[in-house]
Amino acid sequence: MSVHYENKEEVLSAGAAQKSAVRFSQKKTPKKILVSEILGTLAAVIFFGVPFYFVFINSLKPAEEAAQMNLSWPNSFHMLENYKEVLTINDGRLLLAFFNSTIITLFTILILIIICSMAAFVLARREGLSKKLNYLVLIGLMLPPAIVPTISVLQTLGLFKTMPGIVLLEGALRFSFACILYRAFVATIPRELDEAALIDGCGPLRLFFQIIFPLLKPVTSTIIVLSSIQVYNDFENMLYFFPGADNATVQLTLYNFTGMFGTSYHYLFANVILISIPPLILFIFFNKKIVAGMTAGAVKG
Amino acid sequence: MNTMNNKMYSYYFLLPAAIIYFLFFLFPTLMSFFYSFTWWTLTDWEFIGFENFINFFQEPSLRIGFRNTLFFAVTATTGKVVLGLLFAVFLCSKIRNRGLLRSIVFFPVLISAIAIGIAFSVMMHPTDGIINSNLAKIGLNGPNWLGEPSLAIFSVAFTDIWRGVGIATVIFIAGIMAIPWEYREALKIDGGSSFQEFWHITLPLSRPAMNTVIILALIDGLRNFDLVWAMTGGGPGFSSDVLASIIYKQYAGGFYGLATAGNVILFLFIALIAFPVFKFINRREVDL
């Protein structure tokens, strides 16, 4: 699973896509293109848009109407009531969850950026070592965490059910992905730069933090965006390693709802919409970064 | 050079990552191999040999996890590969709104699996859900998507395809874009059809992209927990339980040794399926 990061964004950028598409495609009449545009949009809207519309429209309905679970236009809008109720119920549990998830995400990203870039720098420069450790890094991409042993380790260290515990754990579980992305990027930075710095009397710490790390900015921003969405959306690890009454996190709030209200779909859907807003905002602003990170390694050479 | 290596690329740089990765991932993984042979309460353990593993192969409620995990992973992977490739070919054609369409296909990737699972389980309600009520309008009698024991796992796999096809699509788009345009030009000059273009150029030359999609989807599918948990909880009965949800149930029931054995089985399952596929794919690539 070798990762070649360079040129990904360029390949995917609109300009390149346009040029190649114009060059590649068959000569179609404008009418045919228009038909496929319309059909394609229609299919995409029905297949992907309807579930989204369904959740949104039902989050605006009063309880009885939402319980019918259909797509009809609401008779009366209860947007403010529903969303306010969802935000304030249980002493503002959802707000607490937003706060917790934000803190966890921020600190996980911080740790991830620091440890992965440092490790990847040395691994990329020492190819023999990198080869030896390759499988060790790769299994982190494949295997899920071992649940009970991890809990026992966290308990021994006194970190189970604590913020630092979950942050360190999320960092460990996402290490491999970030490290591989960083390693591929460092490999494109010429070694001569290091040698020049050495001759000018630069130490290893200064070389890394003042010269190399700033050059890693494109991949750093990709990792920030991607990992923050992943940590924010994480349900499984929060369920296992961060349980407890005060440890609310956003994905788990959905479960508090289904248990408490049974079939109060209007609140449930309002909650779904609220917790989906942050990733969607990130998507609107960092569309290309996200796609670049997710397609890294797809195209060799 | 060597002295420079030692000086500039110090092992100390690896230390923070190594400590965190070892302590919170590698070490628990190694531990699991030991504790899977025990009866374990976190404070106390007793060696019981292969009993946990025998349980997994004999108890019907545990054994079903193997079948479902495999069904789920294979169905989801096939769906993502086929649909992703079709979407990608369409989105690489000359249409003008491909940026918008790509965003529409991609956005479910960013929504949490739990939220999607809850929305789809409501939509798949046997009588009132929008899928069956709309099927009824055109005279079809929709099945009980999540209540039918033989169907439930496939309904969940369908939802996973809906959620994950966006990643497959963008990977395929990147792969197709990387194909040198001369090939298509040559085919056009020789008067090839668009089907021939797809079959003889796009399909074989987007192989690296397809390999990535297969590996990612397979590993994701084998590990899947969130969607199954949100949509069926492993039910009805335990007919849609996958290994990951069985591990949770054993953990929640306090059977820590059994849950850990489940973890070990899941590791081996992933290794047994993903590694040969990985190797096979890499060999084919060399042949090309």
XYZ file of C-alpha atoms in Angstrom, chain B residues 7-113:
107
model
C 23.240 12.995 14.143
C 20.373 14.469 12.179
C 17.856 11.635 12.127
C 17.938 10.779 15.762
C 15.964 7.848 17.140
C 14.618 10.215 19.771
C 12.239 11.539 17.140
C 10.567 8.156 17.022
C 10.190 7.955 20.762
C 6.875 9.805 21.387
C 5.121 7.960 18.561
C 6.646 4.637 19.545
C 5.563 4.973 23.177
C 1.974 5.946 22.366
C 1.563 3.453 19.528
C 3.100 0.610 21.514
C 1.360 1.288 24.804
C -2.145 1.877 23.465
C -2.224 -0.295 20.351
C 0.535 -2.885 19.939
C 0.770 -3.961 23.559
C -3.016 -4.534 24.028
C -3.015 -6.434 20.725
C -0.259 -8.738 21.983
C -2.007 -9.078 25.350
C -5.178 -10.241 23.631
C -3.424 -13.374 22.378
C -2.672 -14.371 25.943
C -5.983 -13.449 27.563
C -8.007 -15.149 24.842
C -6.989 -18.419 26.499
C -8.261 -17.380 29.899
C -11.332 -16.772 31.946
C -10.794 -13.130 32.801
C -12.364 -10.577 35.149
C -9.786 -7.783 34.701
C -8.579 -8.304 38.272
C -8.198 -12.045 38.065
C -7.608 -14.649 35.394
C -7.570 -18.396 35.031
C -6.066 -20.366 32.171
C -8.716 -22.425 30.377
C -7.006 -23.428 27.126
C -8.992 -23.345 23.932
C -12.396 -23.211 25.575
C -13.208 -19.686 24.388
C -12.371 -20.548 20.813
C -14.342 -23.799 20.950
C -17.304 -21.760 22.181
C -17.003 -19.502 19.182
C -17.169 -22.417 16.802
C -19.912 -24.341 18.611
C -22.414 -21.785 19.893
C -24.782 -20.942 17.017
C -25.108 -17.371 18.302
C -21.347 -16.915 18.021
C -20.698 -19.003 14.928
C -23.091 -16.914 12.865
C -20.647 -14.016 13.208
C -18.182 -15.598 10.767
C -20.779 -15.993 8.041
C -22.274 -12.542 8.503
C -18.931 -10.765 8.680
C -17.918 -12.403 5.417
C -21.299 -11.767 3.736
C -21.249 -8.166 4.821
C -17.672 -7.477 3.718
C -18.039 -9.176 0.343
C -21.410 -7.601 -0.476
C -20.312 -4.125 0.539
C -17.000 -4.412 -1.318
C -18.630 -5.679 -4.521
C -21.238 -2.933 -4.403
C -18.676 -0.205 -3.816
C -16.399 -1.426 -6.618
C -19.157 -1.777 -9.222
C -21.098 1.371 -8.360
C -17.958 3.399 -7.675
C -16.515 2.533 -11.069
C -19.775 3.348 -12.855
C -20.139 6.670 -11.049
C -16.502 7.518 -11.743
C -16.776 6.797 -15.467
C -19.903 8.919 -15.604
C -18.272 11.754 -13.639
C -15.239 11.722 -15.941
C -17.388 12.225 -19.015
C -18.047 15.550 -20.633
C -20.947 16.649 -18.429
C -20.699 20.163 -17.025
C -22.024 19.682 -13.484
C -19.587 16.973 -12.472
C -18.180 19.001 -9.558
C -21.618 19.264 -8.000
C -22.426 15.610 -8.643
C -19.130 14.500 -7.147
C -19.905 16.466 -3.983
C -23.364 14.876 -3.757
C -21.908 11.378 -4.119
C -19.192 12.134 -1.572
C -21.023 13.866 1.283
C -22.403 10.711 3.010
C -18.784 9.684 3.679
C -18.520 12.541 6.157
C -21.657 11.808 8.141
C -21.219 9.413 11.039
C -22.243 5.801 10.462
